[in-house]
Amino acid sequence: MAGAAVPAAGEAIKFLTMTPSFAASVAAIGFVGGLLSGFLGSGGAFIMTPAMMSLGIPGIMAVGANITHKFGKAIMGSKKHGEFGNVDKKMGLVMFLALFAGVQVAVGVSNGILHKMGQAGSNLYISAMFVVILTGVSIFMARDISRIRKGIPPKEGGFADKLKNLNLPPMIYFKVANVRTSLWLALAVAFATGFLAGTIGVGGFVGVPAMIYILGVPTYVAAGTELFLAIFSGMQGAFLYSLYGYVDLRIVLLLYAGSLIGLTLGAIGTRVVRGFQIKLVMTSIIVFVAVSRLMMVPVYLNDLGRLALSASAHHSIALASDLCLYASGLGGSAIILFWMFQAYRRGTALKTQVSDNKVSAS
């Protein structure tokens, strides 16, 4: 089998027909991603790129839509965090040049792979990145959850602590975050965050933990500062992917429509659900998304002519991947909404009880 045809810049978007069902599916993806982002605090959009790819949207277009949609959300989120004093703008301004470099390199690599290996090669590259990154994040979070359940205090003296205490000049002090760290560490975190954002459409779910554990930034400041940085990475990513013709504004607007509703509900959920439950849901979803992308690797290798799969095997693997992906997103969203409903019922019952007690007392 010959390699996949190489599309010219912008050619990949021509196949997209915006049927009502397709539009509803994209909006639903935005809702789930927004709900998870609001509920988890940051990074829920990691499910949106794979979900769009499962709809048949080329991976590079899914990344372009995700990072463009992230740009608008980052402006609103950064503004809200800024009102609470959670944004270290000095840190953001120091890091944004390395962030820009990361996005620039990522988009250049993705575009080069698309033109050299075609859509299947591009999808394979993006999926492989998801598998590597999400597997690492899930292992880290699973260990964290295990320690919490066993009542074990956070481990000290590990690799992250050694990096955090690295005294590599020049050192720089960030007042809002109240940390003094090496400029090179800050730039390395920014480059990695930008590279991931440019490659898979979202970098915050790695950037935020990196700020916390490597730079020593408080959690709330890390979340706010990452959103501030996401304005720059989203702006540059949107520009570069649009320049190559890989951004379909119809998809972006549908993602916005769904995610704004989801974000509102998710933010409410954080007030009524314990942090341990939040981590458990996030870890479970990350694992399933990583598995779904891993399952698609042989499919893309087949499309590249590097592996021979029968038509039935090709279809079965792709279907199993889709089921795994959608089950994680829809299942996680259902659990979140159920917990919110339970909290609402408990609150209503408590108010009724208080009201009845007042009536009885009078």
XYZ file of C-alpha atoms in Angstrom:
362
model
C 0.000 0.000 0.000
C 1.378 3.398 -0.960
C 1.811 6.178 1.582
C -1.052 8.534 2.252
C -1.497 11.443 -0.123
C 0.094 14.651 1.070
C -2.378 17.555 1.185
C -1.352 21.067 0.361
C -1.711 23.638 3.135
C -5.401 24.163 3.812
C -6.502 21.275 1.589
C -7.445 19.069 4.548
C -10.439 21.235 5.504
C -12.251 20.732 2.194
C -13.784 17.389 3.173
C -15.643 18.785 6.182
C -19.376 19.002 5.630
C -21.138 20.737 8.491
C -24.219 18.544 8.867
C -26.515 19.090 11.898
C -25.332 15.863 13.528
C -21.672 16.757 12.966
C -22.210 20.246 14.430
C -24.040 18.801 17.447
C -21.186 16.335 18.019
C -18.569 19.097 17.962
C -20.634 21.211 20.380
C -20.998 18.175 22.656
C -17.217 17.712 22.617
C -16.879 21.349 23.631
C -19.375 20.823 26.467
C -17.536 17.786 27.846
C -14.157 19.519 27.536
C -15.534 22.654 29.201
C -17.180 20.673 32.002
C -13.943 18.828 32.728
C -11.889 22.041 32.509
C -14.177 23.841 34.930
C -14.340 20.862 37.272
C -10.642 19.956 37.199
C -9.458 23.565 37.291
C -7.213 23.213 34.224
C -6.470 20.914 31.367
C -9.828 19.267 30.671
C -9.398 20.134 27.008
C -6.988 17.183 26.620
C -9.980 15.043 25.632
C -11.161 17.421 22.901
C -8.416 16.855 20.314
C -8.773 13.015 20.348
C -12.573 13.313 20.302
C -12.475 15.525 17.218
C -10.074 13.105 15.557
C -12.536 10.274 16.215
C -15.144 12.282 14.270
C -12.844 12.159 11.261
C -11.331 15.621 11.658
C -7.617 15.488 10.736
C -5.450 15.634 13.851
C -3.676 18.828 12.837
C -7.031 20.553 12.336
C -8.283 19.282 15.690
C -5.189 20.726 17.359
C -5.642 24.031 15.512
C -9.301 24.271 16.575
C -8.501 23.340 20.169
C -5.691 25.833 20.628
C -7.727 28.594 18.946
C -10.722 27.878 21.191
C -8.360 27.782 24.196
C -7.190 31.318 23.356
C -10.638 32.823 23.990
C -11.218 30.832 27.171
C -7.786 31.810 28.492
C -8.614 35.516 28.205
C -11.748 35.105 30.321
C -10.119 32.738 32.805
C -7.021 34.888 33.212
C -9.174 37.967 33.818
C -11.110 36.192 36.567
C -7.934 34.860 38.213
C -6.389 38.318 37.907
C -9.244 39.818 39.912
C -8.334 37.446 42.746
C -4.615 38.228 42.479
C -3.734 34.749 41.197
C -1.721 35.826 38.129
C 2.005 36.474 38.357
C 2.366 38.680 35.307
C 6.112 39.060 35.801
C 6.479 35.289 35.541
C 4.244 35.252 32.492
C 6.229 37.975 30.736
C 9.541 36.269 31.559
C 8.289 32.922 30.239
C 6.357 33.968 27.142
C 9.333 34.137 24.744
C 10.239 30.514 25.498
C 6.536 29.689 25.248
C 6.439 31.275 21.792
C 9.491 29.259 20.767
C 7.838 26.049 21.934
C 4.666 26.720 19.950
C 6.685 27.733 16.863
C 8.739 24.540 16.921
C 5.670 22.367 17.559
C 3.630 23.809 14.693
C 6.612 23.585 12.341
C 7.164 19.923 13.233
C 3.463 19.060 12.893
C 3.182 20.789 9.535
C 6.367 19.113 8.308
C 5.130 15.660 9.305
C 1.789 16.273 7.570
C 3.480 17.237 4.309
C 5.993 14.397 4.481
C 3.778 11.546 5.744
C 0.236 12.709 4.993
C -2.813 12.777 7.246
C -2.237 9.268 8.632
C 1.337 10.148 9.613
C 0.171 13.372 11.240
C -2.545 11.537 13.184
C -0.011 8.910 14.249
C 2.410 11.566 15.534
C -0.276 13.424 17.501
C -1.667 10.185 18.950
C 1.807 8.997 19.962
C 2.399 12.291 21.768
C -0.896 11.851 23.601
C 0.033 8.308 24.653
C 3.446 9.349 26.007
C 2.285 12.486 27.827
C -0.979 11.124 29.228
C 0.668 7.905 30.403
C 3.268 9.888 32.320
C 0.648 12.194 33.846
C -1.643 9.302 34.810
C 1.194 7.417 36.546
C 2.144 10.530 38.490
C -1.449 11.211 39.533
C -2.133 7.554 40.417
C 0.844 7.575 42.777
C -0.386 10.824 44.298
C -3.875 9.368 44.843
C -2.411 6.214 46.375
C -0.392 8.268 48.875
C -3.459 10.321 49.797
C -5.572 7.203 50.403
C -2.853 5.688 52.596
C -2.332 8.946 54.478
C 1.290 9.170 53.349
C 2.662 12.745 53.292
C 4.014 14.131 49.993
C 7.364 12.581 49.136
C 10.348 14.895 49.518
C 13.783 14.712 48.005
C 12.578 13.441 44.634
C 13.658 14.586 41.189
C 11.183 17.495 41.194
C 12.507 18.732 44.544
C 16.070 18.544 43.280
C 15.124 20.646 40.262
C 13.197 23.118 42.415
C 16.237 23.613 44.660
C 18.638 23.917 41.729
C 20.682 27.094 42.173
C 21.521 27.812 38.530
C 22.145 31.538 37.883
C 20.622 33.825 37.004
C 18.070 33.468 39.785
C 14.880 35.481 39.604
C 12.242 36.325 42.212
C 8.530 36.346 41.388
C 6.633 38.428 43.929
C 3.050 37.173 43.425
C 4.105 33.521 43.430
C 6.608 34.296 46.225
C 9.254 32.005 44.742
C 12.879 32.442 43.768
C 13.923 30.128 40.968
C 16.418 29.724 38.162
C 15.551 31.615 34.992
C 16.554 28.533 32.969
C 14.041 26.339 34.810
C 11.267 28.845 34.162
C 12.173 29.013 30.474
C 12.332 25.206 30.197
C 8.838 24.863 31.713
C 7.533 27.558 29.359
C 9.069 25.917 26.272
C 7.650 22.510 27.205
C 4.213 24.007 27.833
C 4.274 25.838 24.500
C 5.492 22.766 22.622
C 2.696 20.614 24.041
C 0.097 23.292 23.343
C 1.277 23.532 19.745
C 1.452 19.756 19.305
C -1.728 18.453 20.969
C -3.732 21.647 21.515
C -3.361 21.951 25.296
C -0.357 22.274 27.594
C -1.858 23.418 30.872
C -2.410 20.003 32.394
C 1.375 19.560 32.264
C 2.363 23.218 32.634
C 0.444 23.717 35.888
C 1.976 20.688 37.690
C 5.406 21.721 36.384
C 5.004 25.190 37.886
C 3.878 23.682 41.187
C 6.411 20.896 41.604
C 9.431 22.252 39.722
C 9.182 26.019 40.214
C 7.453 25.845 43.621
C 4.533 28.081 42.599
C 1.370 27.896 44.777
C -1.451 25.948 43.104
C -3.854 28.854 42.646
C -1.102 31.119 41.223
C 0.076 28.336 38.896
C -3.457 27.907 37.507
C -3.932 31.651 37.004
C -0.486 32.224 35.501
C -0.880 29.267 33.118
C -4.118 30.787 31.820
C -2.262 34.090 31.347
C 0.411 32.221 29.362
C -2.303 30.379 27.407
C -3.378 33.729 25.963
C 0.014 33.985 24.246
C 0.293 30.317 23.238
C -3.305 30.307 22.001
C -2.837 33.532 20.055
C 0.333 32.334 18.348
C -0.981 28.819 17.770
C -4.201 30.156 16.278
C -2.237 32.484 13.994
C 0.204 29.829 12.783
C -2.385 27.115 12.207
C -4.637 29.646 10.440
C -1.677 30.721 8.301
C -1.266 27.124 7.128
C -5.020 26.818 6.593
C -5.733 24.318 9.376
C -8.308 26.270 11.398
C -12.003 25.922 10.606
C -13.791 28.729 12.445
C -17.072 26.809 12.360
C -15.524 24.136 14.546
C -13.999 26.728 16.870
C -17.338 28.511 17.388
C -19.140 25.233 18.082
C -16.492 24.316 20.644
C -16.992 27.708 22.290
C -20.750 27.268 22.443
C -20.473 23.930 24.198
C -17.502 24.682 26.429
C -18.875 27.901 27.928
C -21.896 25.993 29.257
C -19.697 23.149 30.461
C -17.231 25.505 32.153
C -20.000 27.127 34.182
C -21.340 23.787 35.417
C -17.867 22.427 36.099
C -16.888 25.458 38.175
C -20.006 24.959 40.306
C -19.039 21.309 40.776
C -15.697 22.192 42.380
C -17.583 23.794 45.280
C -19.477 20.645 46.219
C -17.065 17.791 45.385
C -13.990 16.781 47.377
C -10.532 17.254 45.873
C -9.780 13.532 46.147
C -12.815 12.735 43.989
C -11.714 15.307 41.424
C -8.272 13.708 41.126
C -9.800 10.249 40.836
C -12.094 11.274 37.963
C -9.329 13.108 36.123
C -6.885 10.201 36.415
C -9.474 7.694 35.173
C -10.335 9.819 32.140
C -6.666 10.412 31.293
C -5.976 6.653 31.361
C -8.901 5.870 29.042
C -7.947 8.656 26.601
C -4.355 7.360 26.498
C -5.603 3.808 25.846
C -7.920 5.006 23.069
C -5.050 6.780 21.301
C -2.775 3.762 21.751
C -5.403 1.550 20.101
C -5.395 3.799 17.025
C -1.644 3.407 16.431
C -1.994 0.167 14.381
C -4.824 1.766 12.391
C -2.627 4.706 11.374
C 0.292 2.372 10.653
C -2.030 0.426 8.365
C -3.077 3.637 6.620
C 0.613 4.425 6.107
C 1.225 1.019 4.574
C 3.530 -0.044 7.431
C 1.134 -2.670 8.825
C -1.389 -4.986 7.166
C -4.827 -5.070 8.799
C -7.954 -6.623 7.371
C -10.906 -4.298 6.772
C -12.819 -5.895 9.650
C -9.853 -5.560 12.037
C -9.367 -1.928 10.980
C -13.025 -1.157 11.673
C -13.116 -3.081 14.970
C -10.032 -1.394 16.402
C -11.257 2.087 15.414
C -14.681 1.344 16.940
C -13.144 0.057 20.183
C -10.981 3.193 20.383
C -14.018 5.440 19.909
C -16.002 3.550 22.538
C -13.131 3.822 25.020
C -12.752 7.547 24.372
C -16.427 8.480 24.493
C -17.091 6.229 27.492
C -14.402 8.085 29.446
C -15.681 11.547 28.543
C -19.378 10.836 28.882
C -18.876 8.628 31.934
C -16.730 11.228 33.686
C -19.226 13.975 32.852
C -22.126 11.842 34.109
C -20.324 11.191 37.399
C -19.626 14.905 37.866
C -23.242 15.866 37.144
C -24.498 13.084 39.455
C -22.316 14.312 42.315
C -23.599 17.852 41.704
C -27.194 16.604 41.746
C -26.572 14.749 44.995
C -25.059 17.874 46.563
C -28.057 19.906 45.388
C -30.469 17.397 46.976
C -28.520 17.419 50.242
C -28.547 21.214 50.262
C -32.282 21.328 49.561
C -33.005 18.772 52.293
C -30.859 20.723 54.768
C -32.691 23.973 53.992
C -36.045 22.229 54.416
C -34.951 20.779 57.752
C -33.733 24.163 59.005
C -37.005 25.752 57.901
C -39.065 23.058 59.652
C -37.026 23.476 62.854
C -37.675 27.210 62.827
C -41.391 26.614 62.410
C -41.383 24.068 65.255
C -39.451 26.415 67.524
C -41.895 29.231 66.921
